[in-house]
Structures are given as structure tokens and as C-alpha cells.
Amino acid sequence: MPASALRTLYSLLFYLFTPLVIIRLLWRGYRTPAYLHRWGERFGLAPFLAGKAVIWVHAVSVGEVQASVPLVRALLDRYPDHTLLLTTLTPTGSAQVQRQLGAQVAHCYLPYDLPDAIARFLQRVQPQFGVILETELWPNLLHQCQCRKIPIILANARLSERSALGYCRLGMLTRDMLSKLTFIAAQGKADANRFIALGAPPERVQVTGNLKFELKLPSHLPTQGMILRRQWGEQRPLWIAASTHEGEEEQVLAAFKQVQKRYPTALLVLVPRHSQRFNRVHHLCQRQGFITQRRSEQQACAPATEIFIGDSMGELPLFFAASDVAFLGGSLVPVGGHNPLEPAALKRPVILGPHIFNFMGISHQLLEAGAATQIQTIQDLTQAVLRYLDDPQLRTKAGKAGQQVIAQNQGASSKIIQQITILLSG
């Protein structure tokens, strides 16, 4: 079937299931009220951005927004006479835009990939060019951008084996989408090869590195971390389980019980990935008999507290800075893991579970450098935490190795800006 027919079928199915999309928004809004607002943007009613040429950057959610910041700032420096519009799909991504960039950029939600919604969005925004982060490939969006002669760059592009298999099943539709991209800036060689194998023109694909290595943490963060550590208990062994998912907290708590046998005064900082799970995780800790305190209580951490739940937004880097060892969630269950670079940048040894396919390249570099340890079981997690808590020199060595890995992999944003400059001058 031709790509145009597949795209038409896809659009008809999307329209057919739009009522279910709205029901899902209502359901998510019940748990996260921010989903109940700004629906017009989700159907193309973006703000009019009159007066200046518009550069459009799309980042799905929190992680992609965080990765986009160095590139966005480089674009603001290079094109000061332009308005930069940063779109996201999630309210948490929107909040991250406000925290990281504030009034420096305009923001709205990217509309659903319905032909009329995309047309309204592009008519209102009229971007000079667009930069889409990672692997956000939408048939109608890319088709209408091509029809309007809007160049689209896929930046920080990654494609795991699992994702490549999924796109391969779409056949002509995937090849058609890839052919509409002006340039693909791949994170690594394996990503580039997978895009080419799926049909991307080889001359449009280049390895530029991973933007996530260009994170710039606030210079005051280590000092703030030391202050918080004194509040928690300077002499207490302290480890953090960050961005945990359903099914992981039970395993982390089992490991913590074993850690306590050697370090009775140890403190576990437990930070669930999603805010709607804060209460559930708090009750789980209490049911298991742990003396538990929450960040939202705004009280000093009592010496008897065993678990401190980080139920606030935007403070995870601070919690990393105050901890001795960091375990990254989403890796004991098949979520694929989360970005390990923040704790590495703060010189914290990182522990990863078996499921790290979302950050395979970064994780392997940290593992090979000795900046991280990968575990398979609860027993492995216990032993890894104890090994780092037992040996301050090992922690220092791992922390320095992590910083070195980050320093060696920076420069992706300048390579992408170079390609954008060539594109606009061509």
C-alpha cells in the first residue's frame, strides 16, 4: 500500500479514536489536574507568534526538555532576532520548560497528529524550521511540514533495537516519514545505522553525539547538597532510590532492610517517578514498619527517620547532591531506566538494574569507566549499596570517572547548530 494511503488510513483511525483520546485526557486529569487545562493547544490552537521569525523545538516531556536546554540556549544566542517556541506533550514537560527557561521561550503543547489540528498549529506558528528531539515521528506532522517547505531536523536522535523493530513493521509509512526529515543528528553510530536501515537517506544522517551529556547543573548545587545532608544527618550512611516505578519500591525496601543490618542509622531517600504514586509509596513504607517522612511535610528530618520520601518537584538533583550512592529506577522493571548523568555529574556512584535500554549508550560508557554498577537481583542491589557505603575511596573514584565520561562526550549542540547554519544558508 502506498505511503499516502497508509497515512490516510492512519488519520481516519485517529479521528475514529479521538473520543477515547478525550476520555483518556479526562482520566489523566482526574489523577493529574493539569491534563484538564489547555485542550485547545492539543487540537492546534497554538498562540499566534507575530513579529519575529519562529524557531520551533519539540521535546516530549521532562527528560527531553532537560536535554534540549543546551541546544535551545545555543539557538537563542545564534538567532537573537527569532522567537523560540518549545512544545511538549505533557504537563510535567511544560513545568520543566518554565523552570529551566522561563520567559526566554514561548511554550505550548504539540497538537495531536490530526491533519486539521496540525494545519492550525503550523498556520498559527509558521516556523522557519523545526527541531524534534529523539524519535518523535508523526506522519501528518512531517507531511504537512514538507508541504509547507518547513525543514525538520531530528536532533539527539536515538533508535533502540526494540523501537527499530516497531518502526520496521510500519514499512512504507516509516520510510516516507524518514524521507521527509531534512537532517538526522544521531546520538551514536548504532542509532545512525538503524535509521539508515529503516530507509533514511544516508547523506542526511550524521552522528553528532548525545545532548544529554551537556547538562549544566547550578554551581551552588553541591553547597546546597551539603546543607541538606547536614539536616538529614551528616554522619548517617545515605543512599537514594530515584525515579522508581510500580514494582520497584518493594525490591528497594527489601534491599534496605539488609543494608540496615550493617548500618542501622542508614537513611533511604525514596523518590517515585510519578507524583500520583507519592501517597501509595508512603503507605507502602508505613505498612512495612519503616519510620517515614515526606519532603512535603516541610519539617526537619528526625534522627529516627528511616525513609525520606522526595515527594516534591524539581529537587531530584539536590537529593543526589546530598546522597552517598544513587540507584536509578525504571531499571529493576522493564521500563528501560532513566538518565544516570545527573548523579554522575555530581560525583555520585550509580547503580543500575538489568533494564537500561532507554539509556543504553550512556549506561555502558559509565559502566565501562567504573562510574556505575549494574545489578540483576535484590541481593545484588544490597551488595552494591554496601560496597559503596563501605569504601569512601571507591565512591570518590567512581565519581571522578563519571565526570570524565561526561567531559569526553560534550559538544553535540555545537555540531547540531553547525548543521542548522548550513541548512539555512543553503
CSV table of C-alpha atoms in Angstrom, one decimal:
chain,number,residue,atom,x,y,z
A,1,MET,CA,0.0,0.0,0.0
A,2,PRO,CA,1.4,3.5,-0.9
A,3,ALA,CA,2.5,5.7,1.9
A,4,SER,CA,-0.2,8.3,1.1
A,5,ALA,CA,-2.9,5.6,1.5
A,6,LEU,CA,-1.4,4.4,4.8
A,7,ARG,CA,-1.3,8.0,6.1
A,8,THR,CA,-5.0,8.4,5.2
A,9,LEU,CA,-5.9,5.2,6.9
A,10,TYR,CA,-3.9,6.3,10.0
A,11,SER,CA,-5.7,9.6,10.0
A,12,LEU,CA,-9.1,8.0,9.8
A,13,LEU,CA,-8.3,5.7,12.6
A,14,PHE,CA,-7.0,8.6,14.7
A,15,TYR,CA,-10.2,10.6,14.1
A,16,LEU,CA,-12.3,7.5,15.0
A,17,PHE,CA,-10.5,7.0,18.3
A,18,THR,CA,-10.4,10.7,19.2
A,19,PRO,CA,-13.3,10.3,21.7
A,20,LEU,CA,-11.2,7.7,23.5
A,21,VAL,CA,-8.3,10.2,23.5
A,22,ILE,CA,-10.5,12.7,25.2
A,23,ILE,CA,-11.7,10.1,27.8
A,24,ARG,CA,-8.0,9.3,28.5
A,25,LEU,CA,-7.3,13.1,29.0
A,26,LEU,CA,-10.2,13.2,31.5
A,27,TRP,CA,-8.9,10.1,33.3
A,28,ARG,CA,-5.4,11.5,33.5
A,29,GLY,CA,-6.9,14.8,34.6
A,30,TYR,CA,-8.6,13.1,37.5
A,31,ARG,CA,-5.1,12.0,38.7
A,32,THR,CA,-3.2,15.0,37.5
A,33,PRO,CA,-5.4,18.1,37.2
A,34,ALA,CA,-3.0,19.9,34.7
A,35,TYR,CA,-4.3,17.5,32.0
A,36,LEU,CA,-7.7,19.2,32.2
A,37,HIS,CA,-6.4,22.5,31.0
A,38,ARG,CA,-5.2,24.0,27.7
A,39,TRP,CA,-7.1,21.5,25.5
A,40,GLY,CA,-7.2,24.0,22.7
A,41,GLU,CA,-3.5,23.6,22.2
A,42,ARG,CA,-3.9,19.9,21.8
A,43,PHE,CA,-6.1,20.5,18.8
A,44,GLY,CA,-3.9,23.1,17.1
A,45,LEU,CA,-5.0,26.3,18.8
A,46,ALA,CA,-1.4,27.5,19.5
A,47,PRO,CA,-0.7,31.1,20.3
A,48,PHE,CA,-0.1,33.5,17.4
A,49,LEU,CA,3.6,34.5,17.5
A,50,ALA,CA,3.6,37.6,15.5
A,51,GLY,CA,6.5,40.0,14.9
A,52,LYS,CA,9.5,37.7,14.6
A,53,ALA,CA,10.5,34.6,12.7
A,54,VAL,CA,9.9,31.4,14.8
A,55,ILE,CA,12.2,28.6,15.6
A,56,TRP,CA,10.3,25.6,16.8
A,57,VAL,CA,11.8,22.9,19.1
A,58,HIS,CA,9.7,19.9,20.2
A,59,ALA,CA,10.6,17.9,23.4
A,60,VAL,CA,8.1,15.3,24.6
A,61,SER,CA,8.5,15.5,28.4
A,62,VAL,CA,10.8,16.2,31.3
A,63,GLY,CA,13.9,14.3,30.1
A,64,GLU,CA,13.8,15.6,26.6
A,65,VAL,CA,13.2,19.2,27.8
A,66,GLN,CA,16.3,18.8,30.1
A,67,ALA,CA,18.3,17.5,27.1
A,68,SER,CA,17.1,20.3,24.9
A,69,VAL,CA,18.3,23.2,27.2
A,70,PRO,CA,21.9,23.5,25.9
A,71,LEU,CA,20.6,23.4,22.3
A,72,VAL,CA,17.9,25.9,23.0
A,73,ARG,CA,20.3,28.3,24.7
A,74,ALA,CA,22.7,27.9,21.7
A,75,LEU,CA,19.8,28.7,19.3
A,76,LEU,CA,18.8,31.8,21.4
A,77,ASP,CA,22.4,33.0,21.2
A,78,ARG,CA,22.8,32.3,17.5
A,79,TYR,CA,19.4,33.7,16.5
A,80,PRO,CA,18.6,36.5,18.9
A,81,ASP,CA,16.1,38.1,16.5
A,82,HIS,CA,13.9,35.0,16.4
A,83,THR,CA,11.2,33.8,18.8
A,84,LEU,CA,11.8,30.3,20.0
A,85,LEU,CA,8.8,28.1,20.6
A,86,LEU,CA,9.3,25.0,22.7
A,87,THR,CA,6.5,22.4,22.6
A,88,THR,CA,5.9,19.4,24.8
A,89,LEU,CA,3.2,16.7,25.2
A,90,THR,CA,3.0,16.5,29.0
A,91,PRO,CA,2.2,19.0,31.8
A,92,THR,CA,5.4,17.9,33.6
A,93,GLY,CA,7.3,18.8,30.5
A,94,SER,CA,5.6,22.2,30.4
A,95,ALA,CA,6.5,22.8,34.0
A,96,GLN,CA,10.2,21.8,33.2
A,97,VAL,CA,10.2,24.4,30.4
A,98,GLN,CA,9.1,27.1,32.9
A,99,ARG,CA,11.7,26.0,35.5
A,100,GLN,CA,14.6,25.8,33.0
A,101,LEU,CA,13.9,28.6,30.5
A,102,GLY,CA,11.1,30.7,31.8
A,103,ALA,CA,10.3,33.7,29.7
A,104,GLN,CA,13.2,33.1,27.3
A,105,VAL,CA,11.0,30.9,25.2
A,106,ALA,CA,7.3,30.6,24.2
A,107,HIS,CA,5.6,27.3,25.1
A,108,CYS,CA,2.5,25.3,24.1
A,109,TYR,CA,1.5,21.7,23.7
A,110,LEU,CA,2.1,20.0,20.4
A,111,PRO,CA,-1.3,19.1,18.9
A,112,TYR,CA,-2.4,15.6,18.3
A,113,ASP,CA,-1.4,14.3,14.9
A,114,LEU,CA,-4.7,15.0,13.2
A,115,PRO,CA,-4.5,16.7,9.8
A,116,ASP,CA,-6.7,19.7,10.8
A,117,ALA,CA,-5.0,20.2,14.2
A,118,ILE,CA,-1.5,20.1,12.6
A,119,ALA,CA,-2.6,22.5,9.9
A,120,ARG,CA,-4.0,25.0,12.5
A,121,PHE,CA,-0.8,24.7,14.6
A,122,LEU,CA,1.5,25.4,11.6
A,123,GLN,CA,-0.6,28.2,10.3
A,124,ARG,CA,-0.5,30.0,13.6
A,125,VAL,CA,3.2,29.3,14.4
A,126,GLN,CA,4.7,29.4,10.9
A,127,PRO,CA,8.1,28.2,12.0
A,128,GLN,CA,11.2,28.9,9.8
A,129,PHE,CA,12.4,25.5,10.8
A,130,GLY,CA,11.7,22.8,13.4
A,131,VAL,CA,13.9,20.7,15.6
A,132,ILE,CA,12.4,17.5,17.0
A,133,LEU,CA,14.2,15.7,19.8
A,134,GLU,CA,14.9,12.0,19.9
A,135,THR,CA,12.3,9.9,18.0
A,136,GLU,CA,9.1,11.8,17.7
A,137,LEU,CA,7.9,10.7,14.2
A,138,TRP,CA,4.4,11.7,13.4
A,139,PRO,CA,3.1,11.1,9.8
A,140,ASN,CA,0.8,14.1,9.4
A,141,LEU,CA,3.2,16.5,11.2
A,142,LEU,CA,6.1,15.6,8.9
A,143,HIS,CA,3.9,15.5,5.8
A,144,GLN,CA,2.5,19.0,6.3
A,145,CYS,CA,5.9,20.4,7.2
A,146,GLN,CA,7.2,19.1,3.9
A,147,CYS,CA,4.2,20.6,2.1
A,148,ARG,CA,4.9,24.0,3.7
A,149,LYS,CA,8.6,23.7,3.0
A,150,ILE,CA,9.5,23.8,6.7
A,151,PRO,CA,12.8,22.0,7.2
A,152,ILE,CA,12.7,19.5,10.1
A,153,ILE,CA,15.8,18.3,12.0
A,154,LEU,CA,15.6,15.2,14.1
A,155,ALA,CA,18.1,16.0,16.9
A,156,ASN,CA,19.6,13.8,19.6
A,157,ALA,CA,18.0,11.0,17.6
A,158,ARG,CA,18.1,7.6,19.1
A,159,LEU,CA,16.6,4.3,18.0
A,160,SER,CA,16.8,1.2,20.1
A,161,GLU,CA,16.6,-2.3,18.6
A,162,ARG,CA,13.1,-2.6,20.0
A,163,SER,CA,11.9,0.7,18.6
A,164,ALA,CA,13.5,-0.1,15.2
A,165,LEU,CA,11.5,-3.4,15.0
A,166,GLY,CA,8.3,-1.5,15.7
A,167,TYR,CA,9.0,1.1,13.0
A,168,CYS,CA,10.0,-1.7,10.6
A,169,ARG,CA,6.5,-3.1,10.9
A,170,LEU,CA,5.1,0.2,9.5
A,171,GLY,CA,7.1,-0.4,6.3
A,172,MET,CA,6.4,2.3,3.7
A,173,LEU,CA,5.0,4.7,6.3
A,174,THR,CA,8.3,4.7,8.2
A,175,ARG,CA,10.3,5.2,5.0
A,176,ASP,CA,8.0,8.0,4.0
A,177,MET,CA,8.4,9.8,7.4
A,178,LEU,CA,12.2,9.4,7.3
A,179,SER,CA,12.4,10.8,3.8
A,180,LYS,CA,10.7,14.0,4.9
A,181,LEU,CA,13.4,14.8,7.5
A,182,THR,CA,15.9,17.3,6.4
A,183,PHE,CA,18.7,16.0,8.7
A,184,ILE,CA,19.0,13.3,11.4
A,185,ALA,CA,21.6,14.1,14.1
A,186,ALA,CA,22.1,10.7,15.7
A,187,GLN,CA,23.3,10.1,19.2
A,188,GLY,CA,25.6,7.2,18.2
A,189,LYS,CA,26.7,5.0,15.3
A,190,ALA,CA,24.3,2.3,16.1
A,191,ASP,CA,21.4,4.7,16.1
A,192,ALA,CA,22.5,6.1,12.8
A,193,ASN,CA,22.8,2.7,11.2
A,194,ARG,CA,19.3,1.8,12.4
A,195,PHE,CA,17.8,4.9,10.8
A,196,ILE,CA,19.5,4.2,7.5
A,197,ALA,CA,18.4,0.6,7.6
A,198,LEU,CA,14.8,1.8,8.0
A,199,GLY,CA,15.1,4.0,4.9
A,200,ALA,CA,16.6,7.3,5.9
A,201,PRO,CA,18.8,8.7,3.1
A,202,PRO,CA,22.4,8.1,4.3
A,203,GLU,CA,23.6,11.5,3.3
A,204,ARG,CA,21.1,13.1,5.7
A,205,VAL,CA,22.3,11.1,8.7
A,206,GLN,CA,25.3,12.1,10.9
A,207,VAL,CA,26.5,11.1,14.3
A,208,THR,CA,26.6,14.3,16.4
A,209,GLY,CA,26.6,12.8,20.0
A,210,ASN,CA,24.2,13.0,22.8
A,211,LEU,CA,22.9,16.3,24.1
A,212,LYS,CA,22.2,14.8,27.5
A,213,PHE,CA,26.0,14.9,28.2
A,214,GLU,CA,25.8,18.7,28.0
A,215,LEU,CA,23.9,19.1,31.2
A,216,LYS,CA,24.9,22.2,33.3
A,217,LEU,CA,23.9,21.9,36.9
A,218,PRO,CA,23.8,25.0,39.1
A,219,SER,CA,27.2,25.9,40.6
A,220,HIS,CA,25.6,26.2,44.0
A,221,LEU,CA,24.1,22.7,43.9
A,222,PRO,CA,26.9,20.9,45.8
A,223,THR,CA,26.8,23.5,48.6
A,224,GLN,CA,23.1,23.2,48.9
A,225,GLY,CA,23.5,19.4,48.9
A,226,MET,CA,25.9,19.7,51.8
A,227,ILE,CA,23.5,21.9,53.7
A,228,LEU,CA,20.6,19.4,53.2
A,229,ARG,CA,23.0,16.5,54.1
A,230,ARG,CA,23.6,18.2,57.5
A,231,GLN,CA,19.9,18.5,58.0
A,232,TRP,CA,19.4,14.8,57.2
A,233,GLY,CA,22.3,13.7,59.4
A,234,GLU,CA,25.9,14.2,58.3
A,235,GLN,CA,27.2,11.0,59.8
A,236,ARG,CA,24.4,8.8,58.5
A,237,PRO,CA,25.1,6.5,55.5
A,238,LEU,CA,22.7,7.8,52.9
A,239,TRP,CA,21.5,6.3,49.6
A,240,ILE,CA,18.9,7.4,47.2
A,241,ALA,CA,16.5,5.3,45.0
A,242,ALA,CA,15.4,7.8,42.4
A,243,SER,CA,12.6,7.7,39.8
A,244,THR,CA,11.2,4.4,41.0
A,245,HIS,CA,8.2,2.7,39.3
A,246,GLU,CA,5.5,0.3,40.3
A,247,GLY,CA,7.0,-3.0,41.4
A,248,GLU,CA,10.4,-1.4,42.3
A,249,GLU,CA,9.8,0.0,45.7
A,250,GLU,CA,9.2,-3.4,47.3
A,251,GLN,CA,12.5,-4.6,46.0
A,252,VAL,CA,14.3,-1.4,47.1
A,253,LEU,CA,12.8,-1.8,50.6
A,254,ALA,CA,13.8,-5.4,50.8
A,255,ALA,CA,17.4,-4.3,50.0
A,256,PHE,CA,17.2,-1.5,52.5
A,257,LYS,CA,16.3,-3.9,55.3
A,258,GLN,CA,19.5,-5.8,54.6
A,259,VAL,CA,21.5,-2.6,54.4
A,260,GLN,CA,20.2,-1.6,57.9
A,261,LYS,CA,21.7,-4.8,59.4
A,262,ARG,CA,25.1,-3.4,58.8
A,263,TYR,CA,24.2,0.3,59.0
A,264,PRO,CA,21.3,0.7,61.5
A,265,THR,CA,21.3,4.5,61.2
A,266,ALA,CA,21.2,4.5,57.3
A,267,LEU,CA,18.7,6.8,55.6
A,268,LEU,CA,17.0,5.8,52.3
A,269,VAL,CA,15.8,8.7,50.2
A,270,LEU,CA,13.0,7.3,48.0
A,271,VAL,CA,11.7,9.3,45.1
A,272,PRO,CA,8.9,7.8,43.0
A,273,ARG,CA,9.0,8.8,39.3
A,274,HIS,CA,5.3,9.9,39.1
A,275,SER,CA,3.6,12.3,41.6
A,276,GLN,CA,0.4,10.3,41.6
A,277,ARG,CA,2.2,7.5,43.3
A,278,PHE,CA,3.6,9.5,46.2
A,279,ASN,CA,0.8,8.6,48.6
A,280,ARG,CA,0.8,4.9,47.6
A,281,VAL,CA,4.6,4.6,48.2
A,282,HIS,CA,4.3,6.5,51.5
A,283,HIS,CA,1.6,4.0,52.7
A,284,LEU,CA,3.8,1.0,51.5
A,285,CYS,CA,6.7,2.2,53.6
A,286,GLN,CA,4.5,2.6,56.6
A,287,ARG,CA,2.9,-0.8,56.2
A,288,GLN,CA,6.3,-2.4,56.2
A,289,GLY,CA,7.0,-0.7,59.5
A,290,PHE,CA,9.5,2.0,58.4
A,291,ILE,CA,9.6,5.3,60.2
A,292,THR,CA,8.8,7.5,57.2
A,293,GLN,CA,8.9,11.2,56.5
A,294,ARG,CA,7.9,13.2,53.4
A,295,ARG,CA,9.6,16.3,51.9
A,296,SER,CA,6.2,17.9,51.6
A,297,GLU,CA,5.8,18.0,55.4
A,298,GLN,CA,8.4,20.7,55.4
A,299,GLN,CA,9.9,19.5,58.7
A,300,ALA,CA,13.5,18.7,59.7
A,301,CYS,CA,14.4,15.1,59.2
A,302,ALA,CA,14.2,13.4,62.6
A,303,PRO,CA,17.2,11.2,63.6
A,304,ALA,CA,14.8,8.2,63.9
A,305,THR,CA,13.5,8.6,60.3
A,306,GLU,CA,14.5,5.6,58.2
A,307,ILE,CA,12.9,6.6,54.8
A,308,PHE,CA,12.6,10.1,53.5
A,309,ILE,CA,10.2,10.3,50.6
A,310,GLY,CA,11.1,13.0,48.0
A,311,ASP,CA,7.5,14.0,47.0
A,312,SER,CA,8.5,17.4,45.6
A,313,MET,CA,9.1,18.5,42.0
A,314,GLY,CA,12.4,19.6,40.6
A,315,GLU,CA,14.5,18.7,43.7
A,316,LEU,CA,16.0,15.4,42.5
A,317,PRO,CA,19.4,16.9,41.6
A,318,LEU,CA,19.5,18.4,45.2
A,319,PHE,CA,18.8,14.9,46.6
A,320,PHE,CA,21.5,13.4,44.5
A,321,ALA,CA,24.0,16.0,45.8
A,322,ALA,CA,23.1,15.1,49.4
A,323,SER,CA,23.4,11.3,49.0
A,324,ASP,CA,26.4,8.9,49.0
A,325,VAL,CA,25.1,6.5,46.4
A,326,ALA,CA,22.4,6.7,43.7
A,327,PHE,CA,20.2,3.8,42.4
A,328,LEU,CA,18.3,4.7,39.2
A,329,GLY,CA,14.8,3.4,39.0
A,330,GLY,CA,12.9,2.1,35.9
A,331,SER,CA,15.7,-0.4,35.6
A,332,LEU,CA,14.6,-3.2,38.0
A,333,VAL,CA,11.3,-3.4,36.0
A,334,PRO,CA,11.3,-3.3,32.2
A,335,VAL,CA,10.7,0.5,31.8
A,336,GLY,CA,14.2,1.0,30.4
A,337,GLY,CA,15.8,3.1,33.1
A,338,HIS,CA,16.3,6.8,33.5
A,339,ASN,CA,19.1,9.2,32.8
A,340,PRO,CA,22.1,8.4,35.0
A,341,LEU,CA,24.1,11.5,34.1
A,342,GLU,CA,22.8,13.9,36.9
A,343,PRO,CA,24.2,11.7,39.7
A,344,ALA,CA,27.4,11.1,37.7
A,345,ALA,CA,27.9,14.8,37.2
A,346,LEU,CA,27.6,15.2,41.0
A,347,LYS,CA,30.3,12.6,41.5
A,348,ARG,CA,27.9,10.0,42.9
A,349,PRO,CA,28.4,6.3,42.1
A,350,VAL,CA,25.4,5.0,40.1
A,351,ILE,CA,23.7,1.6,40.5
A,352,LEU,CA,21.6,0.4,37.5
A,353,GLY,CA,19.2,-2.6,37.2
A,354,PRO,CA,19.1,-5.0,34.3
A,355,HIS,CA,16.7,-2.9,32.1
A,356,ILE,CA,18.6,0.1,30.8
A,357,PHE,CA,17.6,0.1,27.1
A,358,ASN,CA,16.4,3.7,27.2
A,359,PHE,CA,19.9,4.9,28.1
A,360,MET,CA,22.0,2.0,26.7
A,361,GLY,CA,24.8,4.0,25.3
A,362,ILE,CA,25.2,6.3,28.3
A,363,SER,CA,24.9,3.5,30.8
A,364,HIS,CA,27.5,1.3,29.0
A,365,GLN,CA,30.0,4.2,29.0
A,366,LEU,CA,29.6,4.8,32.7
A,367,LEU,CA,29.8,1.0,33.4
A,368,GLU,CA,33.0,0.6,31.4
A,369,ALA,CA,34.6,3.6,33.1
A,370,GLY,CA,33.8,2.3,36.6
A,371,ALA,CA,31.4,5.1,37.3
A,372,ALA,CA,28.4,2.7,37.6
A,373,THR,CA,27.5,-0.8,38.7
A,374,GLN,CA,24.8,-2.9,37.1
A,375,ILE,CA,22.8,-5.4,39.3
A,376,GLN,CA,20.3,-8.1,38.5
A,377,THR,CA,18.7,-9.0,41.8
A,378,ILE,CA,17.7,-7.6,45.2
A,379,GLN,CA,20.7,-9.3,46.7
A,380,ASP,CA,22.9,-7.7,44.0
A,381,LEU,CA,21.4,-4.3,44.9
A,382,THR,CA,22.1,-4.8,48.6
A,383,GLN,CA,25.7,-5.8,47.9
A,384,ALA,CA,26.3,-2.9,45.6
A,385,VAL,CA,25.0,-0.3,48.1
A,386,LEU,CA,27.0,-1.8,50.9
A,387,ARG,CA,30.2,-1.9,48.8
A,388,TYR,CA,30.0,1.8,48.1
A,389,LEU,CA,29.0,2.7,51.6
A,390,ASP,CA,31.9,0.6,53.0
A,391,ASP,CA,34.5,2.3,50.8
A,392,PRO,CA,34.7,6.1,50.5
A,393,GLN,CA,37.7,5.8,48.2
A,394,LEU,CA,35.7,3.7,45.8
A,395,ARG,CA,32.9,6.3,45.8
A,396,THR,CA,35.4,9.0,45.0
A,397,LYS,CA,37.0,7.0,42.2
A,398,ALA,CA,33.6,6.3,40.7
A,399,GLY,CA,32.6,9.9,41.0
A,400,LYS,CA,35.7,11.1,39.1
A,401,ALA,CA,35.2,8.5,36.4
A,402,GLY,CA,31.6,9.7,35.8
A,403,GLN,CA,32.7,13.3,35.5
A,404,GLN,CA,35.4,12.3,33.0
A,405,VAL,CA,32.9,10.4,30.8
A,406,ILE,CA,30.6,13.5,30.7
A,407,ALA,CA,33.5,15.8,29.8
A,408,GLN,CA,34.7,13.5,27.0
A,409,ASN,CA,31.2,13.4,25.3
A,410,GLN,CA,30.2,17.0,25.2
A,411,GLY,CA,29.9,19.1,22.0
A,412,ALA,CA,26.7,17.7,20.4
A,413,SER,CA,24.8,21.1,20.5
A,414,SER,CA,27.6,22.9,18.6
A,415,LYS,CA,27.6,20.2,15.9
A,416,ILE,CA,23.8,20.4,15.5
A,417,ILE,CA,24.0,24.3,15.4
A,418,GLN,CA,26.6,23.9,12.6
A,419,GLN,CA,24.2,21.8,10.6
A,420,ILE,CA,21.4,24.2,11.1
A,421,THR,CA,23.6,27.1,9.9
A,422,ILE,CA,24.5,25.1,6.8
A,423,LEU,CA,20.8,24.3,6.2
A,424,LEU,CA,19.6,27.9,6.5
A,425,SER,CA,22.5,29.3,4.3
A,426,GLY,CA,21.9,26.6,1.6
